[in-house]
Short mmCIF file of N, CA, C and O in Angstrom, two decimals:
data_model
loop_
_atom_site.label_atom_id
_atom_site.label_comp_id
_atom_site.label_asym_id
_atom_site.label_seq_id
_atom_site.Cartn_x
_atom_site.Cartn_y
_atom_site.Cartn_z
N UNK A 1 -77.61 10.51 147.08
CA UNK A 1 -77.98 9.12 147.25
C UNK A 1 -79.29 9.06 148.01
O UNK A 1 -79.43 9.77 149.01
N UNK A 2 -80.29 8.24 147.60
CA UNK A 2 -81.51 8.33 148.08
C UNK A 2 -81.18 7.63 149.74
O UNK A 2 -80.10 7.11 150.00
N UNK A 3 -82.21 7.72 150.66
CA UNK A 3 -82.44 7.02 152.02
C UNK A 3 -82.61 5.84 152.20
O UNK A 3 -83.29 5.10 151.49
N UNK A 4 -81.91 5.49 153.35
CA UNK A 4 -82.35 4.15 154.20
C UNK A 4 -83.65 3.26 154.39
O UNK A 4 -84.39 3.36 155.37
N UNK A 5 -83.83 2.38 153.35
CA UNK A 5 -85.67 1.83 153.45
C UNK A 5 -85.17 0.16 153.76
O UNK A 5 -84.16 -0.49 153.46
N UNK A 6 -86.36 -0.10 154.46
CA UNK A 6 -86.19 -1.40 155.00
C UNK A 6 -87.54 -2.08 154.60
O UNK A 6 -88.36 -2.19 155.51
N UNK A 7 -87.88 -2.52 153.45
CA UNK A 7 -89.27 -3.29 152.95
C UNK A 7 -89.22 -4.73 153.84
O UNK A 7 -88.24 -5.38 154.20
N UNK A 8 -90.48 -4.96 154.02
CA UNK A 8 -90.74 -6.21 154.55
C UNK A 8 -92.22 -6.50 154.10
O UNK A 8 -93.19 -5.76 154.22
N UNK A 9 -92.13 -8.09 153.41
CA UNK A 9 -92.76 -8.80 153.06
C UNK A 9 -93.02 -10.29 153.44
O UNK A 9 -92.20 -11.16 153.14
N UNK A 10 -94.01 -10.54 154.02
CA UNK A 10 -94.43 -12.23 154.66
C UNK A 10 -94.86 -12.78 152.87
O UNK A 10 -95.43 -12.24 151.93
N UNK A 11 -94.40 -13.70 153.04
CA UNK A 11 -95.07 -14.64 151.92
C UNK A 11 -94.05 -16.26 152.24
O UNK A 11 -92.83 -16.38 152.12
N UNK A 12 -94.89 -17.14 152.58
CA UNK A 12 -95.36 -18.41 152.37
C UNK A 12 -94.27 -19.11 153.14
O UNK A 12 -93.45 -19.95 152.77
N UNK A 13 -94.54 -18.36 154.66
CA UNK A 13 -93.90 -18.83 155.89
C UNK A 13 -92.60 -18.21 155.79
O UNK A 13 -91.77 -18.53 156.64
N UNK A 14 -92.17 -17.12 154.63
CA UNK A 14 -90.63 -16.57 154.67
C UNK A 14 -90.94 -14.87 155.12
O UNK A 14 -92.00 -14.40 154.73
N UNK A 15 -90.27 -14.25 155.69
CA UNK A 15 -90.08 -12.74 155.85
C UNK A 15 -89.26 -12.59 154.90
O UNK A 15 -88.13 -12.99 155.15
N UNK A 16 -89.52 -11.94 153.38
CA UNK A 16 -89.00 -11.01 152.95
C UNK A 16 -88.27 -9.41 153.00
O UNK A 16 -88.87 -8.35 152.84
N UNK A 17 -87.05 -9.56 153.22
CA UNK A 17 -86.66 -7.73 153.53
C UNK A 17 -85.35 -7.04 152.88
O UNK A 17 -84.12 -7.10 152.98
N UNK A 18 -86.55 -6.19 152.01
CA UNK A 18 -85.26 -5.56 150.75
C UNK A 18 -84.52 -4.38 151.50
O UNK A 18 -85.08 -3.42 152.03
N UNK A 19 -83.78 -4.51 151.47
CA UNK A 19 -82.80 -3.10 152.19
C UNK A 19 -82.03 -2.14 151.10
O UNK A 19 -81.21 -2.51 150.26
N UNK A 20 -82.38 -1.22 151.28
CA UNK A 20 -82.01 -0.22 149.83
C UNK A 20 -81.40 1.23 150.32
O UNK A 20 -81.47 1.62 151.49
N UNK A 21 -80.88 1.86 149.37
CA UNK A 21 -80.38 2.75 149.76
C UNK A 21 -78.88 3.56 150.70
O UNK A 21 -77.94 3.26 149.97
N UNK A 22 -78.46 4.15 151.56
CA UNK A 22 -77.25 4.01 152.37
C UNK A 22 -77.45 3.79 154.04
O UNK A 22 -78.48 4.16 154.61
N UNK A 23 -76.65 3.32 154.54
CA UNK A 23 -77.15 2.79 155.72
C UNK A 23 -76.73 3.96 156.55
O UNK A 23 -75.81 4.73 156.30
N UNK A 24 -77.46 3.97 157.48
CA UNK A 24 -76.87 5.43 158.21
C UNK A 24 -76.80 4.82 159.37
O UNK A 24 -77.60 4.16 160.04
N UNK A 25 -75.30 5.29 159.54
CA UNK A 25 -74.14 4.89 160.37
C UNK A 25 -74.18 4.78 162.00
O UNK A 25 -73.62 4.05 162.82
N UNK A 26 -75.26 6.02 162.09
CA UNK A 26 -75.69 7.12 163.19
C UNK A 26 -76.54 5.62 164.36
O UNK A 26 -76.52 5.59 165.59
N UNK A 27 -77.27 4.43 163.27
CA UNK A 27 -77.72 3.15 164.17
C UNK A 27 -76.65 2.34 165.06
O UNK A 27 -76.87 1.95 166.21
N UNK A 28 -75.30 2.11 164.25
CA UNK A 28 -74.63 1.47 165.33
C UNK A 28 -74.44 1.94 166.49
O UNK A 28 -74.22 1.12 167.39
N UNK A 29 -74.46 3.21 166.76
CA UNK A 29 -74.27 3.94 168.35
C UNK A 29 -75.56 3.77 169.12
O UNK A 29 -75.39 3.86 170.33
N UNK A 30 -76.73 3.56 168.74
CA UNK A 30 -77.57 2.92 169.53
C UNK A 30 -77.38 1.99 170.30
O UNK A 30 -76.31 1.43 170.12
N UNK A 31 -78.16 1.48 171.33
CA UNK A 31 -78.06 0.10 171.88
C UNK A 31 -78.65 -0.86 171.34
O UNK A 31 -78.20 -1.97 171.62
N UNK A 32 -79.70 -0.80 170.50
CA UNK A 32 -80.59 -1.71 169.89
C UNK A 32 -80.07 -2.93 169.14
O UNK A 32 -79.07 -2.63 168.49
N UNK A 33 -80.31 -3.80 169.07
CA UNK A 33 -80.02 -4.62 167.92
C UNK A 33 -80.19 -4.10 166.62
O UNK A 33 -81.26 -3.54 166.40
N UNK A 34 -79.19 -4.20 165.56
CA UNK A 34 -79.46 -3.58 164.40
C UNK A 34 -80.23 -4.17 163.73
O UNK A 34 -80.61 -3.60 162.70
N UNK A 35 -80.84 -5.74 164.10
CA UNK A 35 -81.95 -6.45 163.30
C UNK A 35 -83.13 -6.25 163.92
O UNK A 35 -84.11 -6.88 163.54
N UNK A 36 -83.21 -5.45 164.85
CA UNK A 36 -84.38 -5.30 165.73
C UNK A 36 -85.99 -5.46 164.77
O UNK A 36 -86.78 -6.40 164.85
N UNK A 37 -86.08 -4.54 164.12
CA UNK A 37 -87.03 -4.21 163.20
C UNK A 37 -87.81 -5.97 162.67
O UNK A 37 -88.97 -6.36 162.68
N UNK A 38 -86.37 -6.71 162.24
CA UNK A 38 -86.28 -7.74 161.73
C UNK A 38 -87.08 -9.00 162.53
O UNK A 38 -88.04 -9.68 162.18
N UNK A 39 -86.29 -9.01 163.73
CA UNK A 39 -87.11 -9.72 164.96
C UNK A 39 -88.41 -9.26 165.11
O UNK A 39 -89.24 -10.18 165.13
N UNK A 40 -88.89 -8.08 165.23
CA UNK A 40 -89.72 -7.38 166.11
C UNK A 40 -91.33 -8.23 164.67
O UNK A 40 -92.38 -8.71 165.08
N UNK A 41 -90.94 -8.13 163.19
CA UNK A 41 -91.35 -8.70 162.36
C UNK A 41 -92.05 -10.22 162.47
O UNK A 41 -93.19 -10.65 162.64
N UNK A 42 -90.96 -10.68 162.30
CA UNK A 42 -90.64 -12.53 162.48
C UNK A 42 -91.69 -12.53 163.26
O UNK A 42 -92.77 -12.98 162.88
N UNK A 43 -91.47 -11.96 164.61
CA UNK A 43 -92.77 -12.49 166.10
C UNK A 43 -94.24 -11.94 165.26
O UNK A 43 -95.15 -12.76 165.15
N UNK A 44 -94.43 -10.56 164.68
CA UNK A 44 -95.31 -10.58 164.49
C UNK A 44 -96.02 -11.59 163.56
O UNK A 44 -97.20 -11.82 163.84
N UNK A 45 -95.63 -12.09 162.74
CA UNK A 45 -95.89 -13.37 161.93
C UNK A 45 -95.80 -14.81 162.01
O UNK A 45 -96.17 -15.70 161.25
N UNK A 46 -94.96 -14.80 163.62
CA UNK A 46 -94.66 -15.54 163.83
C UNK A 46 -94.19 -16.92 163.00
O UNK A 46 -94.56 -18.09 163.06
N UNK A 47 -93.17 -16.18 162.19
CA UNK A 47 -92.10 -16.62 161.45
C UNK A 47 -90.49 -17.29 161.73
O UNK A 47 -89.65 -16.56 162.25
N UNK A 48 -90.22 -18.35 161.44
CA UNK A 48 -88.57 -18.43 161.96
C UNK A 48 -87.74 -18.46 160.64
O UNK A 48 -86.79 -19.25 160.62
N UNK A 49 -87.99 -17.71 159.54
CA UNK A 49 -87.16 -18.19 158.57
C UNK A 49 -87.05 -16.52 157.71
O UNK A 49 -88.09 -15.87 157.53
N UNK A 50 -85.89 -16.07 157.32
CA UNK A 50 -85.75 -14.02 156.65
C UNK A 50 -85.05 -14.59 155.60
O UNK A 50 -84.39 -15.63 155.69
N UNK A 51 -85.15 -14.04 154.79
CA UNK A 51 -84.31 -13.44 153.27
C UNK A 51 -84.06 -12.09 153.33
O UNK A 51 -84.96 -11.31 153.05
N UNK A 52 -82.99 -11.70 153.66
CA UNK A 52 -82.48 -10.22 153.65
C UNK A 52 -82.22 -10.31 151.96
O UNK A 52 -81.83 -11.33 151.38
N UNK A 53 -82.44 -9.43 151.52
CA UNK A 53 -82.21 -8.70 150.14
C UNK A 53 -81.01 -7.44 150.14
O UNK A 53 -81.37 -6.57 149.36
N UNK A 54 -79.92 -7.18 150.68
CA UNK A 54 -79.15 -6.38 150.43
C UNK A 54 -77.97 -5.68 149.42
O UNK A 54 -77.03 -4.93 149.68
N UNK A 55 -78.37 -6.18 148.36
CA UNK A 55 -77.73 -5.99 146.91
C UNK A 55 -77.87 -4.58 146.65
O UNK A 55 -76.96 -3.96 146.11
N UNK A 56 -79.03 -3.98 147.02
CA UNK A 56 -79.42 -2.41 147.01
C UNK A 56 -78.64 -1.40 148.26
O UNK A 56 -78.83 -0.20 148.50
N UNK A 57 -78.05 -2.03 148.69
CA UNK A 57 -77.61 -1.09 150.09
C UNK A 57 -76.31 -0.97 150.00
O UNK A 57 -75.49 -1.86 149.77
N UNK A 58 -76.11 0.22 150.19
CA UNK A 58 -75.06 1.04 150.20
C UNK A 58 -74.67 1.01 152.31
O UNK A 58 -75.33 1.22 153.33
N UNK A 59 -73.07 0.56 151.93
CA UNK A 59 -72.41 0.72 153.50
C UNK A 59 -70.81 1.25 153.39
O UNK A 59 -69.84 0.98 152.69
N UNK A 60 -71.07 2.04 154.36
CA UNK A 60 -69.20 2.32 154.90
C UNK A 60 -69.08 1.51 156.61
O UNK A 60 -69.04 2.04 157.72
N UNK A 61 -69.07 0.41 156.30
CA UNK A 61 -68.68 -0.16 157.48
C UNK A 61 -66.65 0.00 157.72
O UNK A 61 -65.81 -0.26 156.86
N UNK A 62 -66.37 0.53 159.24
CA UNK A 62 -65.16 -0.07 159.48
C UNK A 62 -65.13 -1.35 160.05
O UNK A 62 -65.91 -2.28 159.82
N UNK A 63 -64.18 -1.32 160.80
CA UNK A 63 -63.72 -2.85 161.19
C UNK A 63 -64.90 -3.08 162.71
O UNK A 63 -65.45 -4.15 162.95
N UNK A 64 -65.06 -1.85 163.56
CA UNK A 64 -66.27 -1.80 164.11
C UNK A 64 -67.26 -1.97 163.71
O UNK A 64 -67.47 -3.18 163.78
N UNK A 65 -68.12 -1.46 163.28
CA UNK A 65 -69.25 -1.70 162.77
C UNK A 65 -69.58 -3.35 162.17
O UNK A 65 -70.52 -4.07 162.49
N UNK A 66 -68.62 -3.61 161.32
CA UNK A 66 -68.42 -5.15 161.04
C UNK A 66 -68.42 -5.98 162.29
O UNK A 66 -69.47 -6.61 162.46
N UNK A 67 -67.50 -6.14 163.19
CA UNK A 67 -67.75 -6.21 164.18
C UNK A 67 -69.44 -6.81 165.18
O UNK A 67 -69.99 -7.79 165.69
N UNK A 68 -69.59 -5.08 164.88
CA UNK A 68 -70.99 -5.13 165.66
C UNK A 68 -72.20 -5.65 164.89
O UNK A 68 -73.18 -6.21 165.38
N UNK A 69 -71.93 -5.36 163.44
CA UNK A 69 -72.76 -6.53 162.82
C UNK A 69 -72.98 -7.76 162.74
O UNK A 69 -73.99 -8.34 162.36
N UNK A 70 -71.72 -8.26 163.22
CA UNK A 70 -71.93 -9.53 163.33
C UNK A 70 -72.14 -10.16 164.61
O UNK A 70 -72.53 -11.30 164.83
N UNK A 71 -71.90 -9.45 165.26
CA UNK A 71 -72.63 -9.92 167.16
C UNK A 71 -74.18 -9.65 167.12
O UNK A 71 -74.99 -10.45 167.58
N UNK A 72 -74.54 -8.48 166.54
CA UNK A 72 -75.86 -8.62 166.11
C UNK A 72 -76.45 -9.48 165.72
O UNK A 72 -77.26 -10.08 166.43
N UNK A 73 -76.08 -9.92 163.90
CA UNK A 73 -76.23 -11.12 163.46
C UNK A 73 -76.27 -12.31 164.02
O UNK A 73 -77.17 -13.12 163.76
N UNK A 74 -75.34 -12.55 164.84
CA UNK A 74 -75.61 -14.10 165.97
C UNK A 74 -76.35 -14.27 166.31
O UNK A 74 -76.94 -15.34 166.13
N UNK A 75 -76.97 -12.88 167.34
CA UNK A 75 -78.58 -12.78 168.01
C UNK A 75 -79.61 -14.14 167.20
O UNK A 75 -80.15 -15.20 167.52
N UNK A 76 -79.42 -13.34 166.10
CA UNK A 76 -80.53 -13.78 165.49
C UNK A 76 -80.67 -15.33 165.61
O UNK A 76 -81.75 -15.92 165.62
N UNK A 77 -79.44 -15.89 165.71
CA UNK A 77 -79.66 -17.12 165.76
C UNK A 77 -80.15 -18.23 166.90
O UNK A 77 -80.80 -19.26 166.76
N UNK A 78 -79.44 -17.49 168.34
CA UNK A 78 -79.95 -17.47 169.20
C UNK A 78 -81.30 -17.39 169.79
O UNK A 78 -81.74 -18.15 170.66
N UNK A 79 -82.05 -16.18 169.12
CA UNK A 79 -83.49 -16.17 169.29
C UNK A 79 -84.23 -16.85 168.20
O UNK A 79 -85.31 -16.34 167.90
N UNK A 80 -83.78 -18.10 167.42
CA UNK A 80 -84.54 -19.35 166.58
C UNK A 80 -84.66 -19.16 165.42
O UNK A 80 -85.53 -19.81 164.84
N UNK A 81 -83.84 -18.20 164.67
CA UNK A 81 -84.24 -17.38 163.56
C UNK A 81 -83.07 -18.25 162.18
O UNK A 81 -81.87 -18.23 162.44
N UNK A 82 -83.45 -18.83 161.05
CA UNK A 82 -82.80 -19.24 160.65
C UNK A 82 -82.60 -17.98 159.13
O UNK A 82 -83.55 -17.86 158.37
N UNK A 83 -81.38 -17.22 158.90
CA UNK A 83 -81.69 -16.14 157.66
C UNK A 83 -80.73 -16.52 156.96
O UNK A 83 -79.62 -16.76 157.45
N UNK A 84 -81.04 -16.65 155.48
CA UNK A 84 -80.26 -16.34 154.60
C UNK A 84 -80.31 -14.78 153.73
O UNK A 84 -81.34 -14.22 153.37
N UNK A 85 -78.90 -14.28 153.53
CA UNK A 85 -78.51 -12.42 153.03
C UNK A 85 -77.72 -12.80 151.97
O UNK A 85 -76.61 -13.34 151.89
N UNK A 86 -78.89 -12.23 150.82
CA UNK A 86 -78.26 -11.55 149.93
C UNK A 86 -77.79 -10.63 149.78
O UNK A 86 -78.42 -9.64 150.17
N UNK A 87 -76.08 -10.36 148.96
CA UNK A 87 -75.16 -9.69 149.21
C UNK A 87 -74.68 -9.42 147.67
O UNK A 87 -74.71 -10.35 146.87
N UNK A 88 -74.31 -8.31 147.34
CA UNK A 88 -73.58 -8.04 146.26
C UNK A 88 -71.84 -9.00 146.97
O UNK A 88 -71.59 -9.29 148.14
N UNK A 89 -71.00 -9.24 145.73
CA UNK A 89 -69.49 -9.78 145.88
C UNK A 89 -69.07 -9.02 146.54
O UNK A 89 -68.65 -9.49 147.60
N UNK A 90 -68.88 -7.19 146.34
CA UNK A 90 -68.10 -6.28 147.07
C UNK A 90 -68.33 -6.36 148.27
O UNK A 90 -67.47 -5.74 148.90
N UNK A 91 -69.40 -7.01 149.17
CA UNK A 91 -69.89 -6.68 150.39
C UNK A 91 -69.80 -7.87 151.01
O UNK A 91 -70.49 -8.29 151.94
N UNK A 92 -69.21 -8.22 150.62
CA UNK A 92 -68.48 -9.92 151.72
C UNK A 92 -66.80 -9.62 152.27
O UNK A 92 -65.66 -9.30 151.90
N UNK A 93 -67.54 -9.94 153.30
CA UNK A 93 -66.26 -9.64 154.31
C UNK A 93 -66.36 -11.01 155.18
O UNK A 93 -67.43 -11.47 155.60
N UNK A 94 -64.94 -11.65 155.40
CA UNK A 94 -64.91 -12.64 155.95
C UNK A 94 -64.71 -12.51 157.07
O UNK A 94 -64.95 -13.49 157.77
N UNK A 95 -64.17 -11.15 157.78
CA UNK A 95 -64.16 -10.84 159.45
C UNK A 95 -65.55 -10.78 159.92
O UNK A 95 -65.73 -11.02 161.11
N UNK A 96 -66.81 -10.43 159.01
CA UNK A 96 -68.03 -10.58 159.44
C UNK A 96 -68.77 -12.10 159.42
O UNK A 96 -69.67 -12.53 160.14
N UNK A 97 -68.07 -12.71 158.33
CA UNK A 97 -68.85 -14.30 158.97
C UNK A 97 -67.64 -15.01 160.16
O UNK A 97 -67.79 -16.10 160.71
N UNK A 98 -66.75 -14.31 160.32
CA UNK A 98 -65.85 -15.11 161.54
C UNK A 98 -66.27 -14.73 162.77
O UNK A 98 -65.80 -15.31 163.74
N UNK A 99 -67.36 -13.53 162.98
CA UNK A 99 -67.67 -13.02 164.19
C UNK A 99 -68.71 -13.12 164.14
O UNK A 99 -69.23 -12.39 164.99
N UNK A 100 -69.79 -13.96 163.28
CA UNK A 100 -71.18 -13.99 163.54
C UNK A 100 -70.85 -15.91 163.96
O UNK A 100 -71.72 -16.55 164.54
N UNK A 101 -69.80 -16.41 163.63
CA UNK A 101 -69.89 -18.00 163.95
C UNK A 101 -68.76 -17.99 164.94
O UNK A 101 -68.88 -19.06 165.54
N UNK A 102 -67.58 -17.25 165.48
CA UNK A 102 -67.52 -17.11 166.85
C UNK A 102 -68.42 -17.31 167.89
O UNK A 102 -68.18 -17.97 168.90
N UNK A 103 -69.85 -16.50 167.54
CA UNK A 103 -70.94 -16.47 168.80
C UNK A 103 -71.74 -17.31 168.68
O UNK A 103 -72.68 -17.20 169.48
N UNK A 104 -71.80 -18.24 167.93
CA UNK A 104 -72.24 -19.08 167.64
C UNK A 104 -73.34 -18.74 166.35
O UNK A 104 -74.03 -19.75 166.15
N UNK A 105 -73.68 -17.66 165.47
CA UNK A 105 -74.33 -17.74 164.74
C UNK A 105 -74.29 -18.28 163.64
O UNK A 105 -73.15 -18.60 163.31
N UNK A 106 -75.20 -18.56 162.80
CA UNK A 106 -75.75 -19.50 161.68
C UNK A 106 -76.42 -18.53 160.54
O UNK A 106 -77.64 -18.38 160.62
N UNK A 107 -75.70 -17.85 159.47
CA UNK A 107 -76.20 -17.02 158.92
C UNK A 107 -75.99 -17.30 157.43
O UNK A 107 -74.86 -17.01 157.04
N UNK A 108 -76.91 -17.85 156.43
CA UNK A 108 -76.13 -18.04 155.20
C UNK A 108 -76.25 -16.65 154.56
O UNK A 108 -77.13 -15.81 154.71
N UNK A 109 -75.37 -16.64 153.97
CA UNK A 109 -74.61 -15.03 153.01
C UNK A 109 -74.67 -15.55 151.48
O UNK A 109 -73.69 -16.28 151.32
N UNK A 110 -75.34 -15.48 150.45
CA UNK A 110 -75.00 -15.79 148.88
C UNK A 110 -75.03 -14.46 148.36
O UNK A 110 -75.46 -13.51 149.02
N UNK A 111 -74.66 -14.36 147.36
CA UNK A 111 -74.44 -13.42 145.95
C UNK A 111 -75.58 -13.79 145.17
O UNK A 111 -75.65 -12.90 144.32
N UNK A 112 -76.77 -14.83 144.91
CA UNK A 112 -77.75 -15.38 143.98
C UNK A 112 -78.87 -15.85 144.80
O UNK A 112 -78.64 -16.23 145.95
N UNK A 113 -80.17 -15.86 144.27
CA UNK A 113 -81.34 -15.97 144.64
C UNK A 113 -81.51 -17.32 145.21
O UNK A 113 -81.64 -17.68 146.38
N UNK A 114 -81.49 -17.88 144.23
CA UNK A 114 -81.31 -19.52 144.26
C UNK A 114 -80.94 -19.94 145.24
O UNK A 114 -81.69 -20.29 146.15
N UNK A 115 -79.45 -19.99 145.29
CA UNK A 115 -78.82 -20.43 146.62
C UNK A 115 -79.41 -20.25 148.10
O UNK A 115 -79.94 -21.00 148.92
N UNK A 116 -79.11 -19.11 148.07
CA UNK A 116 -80.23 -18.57 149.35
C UNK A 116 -81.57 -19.25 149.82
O UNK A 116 -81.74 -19.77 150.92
N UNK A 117 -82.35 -19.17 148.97
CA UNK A 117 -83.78 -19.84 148.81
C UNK A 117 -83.28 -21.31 149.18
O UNK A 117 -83.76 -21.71 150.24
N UNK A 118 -82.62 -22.00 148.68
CA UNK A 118 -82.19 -23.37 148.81
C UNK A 118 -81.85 -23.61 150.03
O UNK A 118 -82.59 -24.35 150.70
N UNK A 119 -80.66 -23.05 150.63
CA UNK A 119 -80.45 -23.02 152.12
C UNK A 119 -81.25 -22.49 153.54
O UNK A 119 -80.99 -22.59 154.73
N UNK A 120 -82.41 -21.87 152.73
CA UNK A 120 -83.28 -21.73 153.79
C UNK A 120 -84.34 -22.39 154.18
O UNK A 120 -85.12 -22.30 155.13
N UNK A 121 -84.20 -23.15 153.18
CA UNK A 121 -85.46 -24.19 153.04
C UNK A 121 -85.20 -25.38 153.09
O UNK A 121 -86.06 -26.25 152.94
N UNK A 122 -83.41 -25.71 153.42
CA UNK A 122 -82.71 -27.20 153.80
C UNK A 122 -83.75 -27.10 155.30
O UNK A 122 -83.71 -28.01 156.13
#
């Protein structure tokens, strides 16, 4: 299975970021935010609005990692960031949007382009 790539693209006030490949696991034991990259972006463009692209990414999340994705994910919302993630069907997990809106985050999740695009631009 090919590697972990994280593309990012500015176009027309949105951060574009295709995520491809398998996620290596070895990041959640960090301390970092796992959107770090993501934020660290946004400021440089000084952007408040992401389209994650994750239809290409391969994950073995457990119930941790889910978890910690989604306390991550909150961040984002917290620091002004409004994202909508595209998601293949297999990769929706509802313990991950119950723990990103526990912390109060605001994250739309679709399966289609459209949608996404639509809700980020309400």
């Amino acid at each position: 299975m090919k590697g972990y790539n994280e593309d990012f693209r500015f176009e027309g006030g949105v951060l574009h970021v295709h995520l491809s490949g398998k996620f290596p696991n070895e990041l959640l034991g960090r301390g970092e935010n796992l959107f770090q990259r993501l934020i660290d972006a946004c400021s440089a463009h000084n952007c408040k609005k992401a389209l994650i692209d994750a239809r290409d990414l391969q994950v073995d999340f457990d119930t941790m990692a889910l978890f910690r994705a989604g306390q991550d994910a909150a961040f984002l919302t917290r620091v002004g960031l409004r994202i909508a993630m595209l998601a293949r069907e297999d990769m929706l997990d509802p313990f991950f949007d119950t723990v990103v809106a526990n912390r109060g985050g605001r994250i739309g999740i679709f399966t289609d382009m459209d949608s996404a695009r639509d809700w980020l631009h309400k």
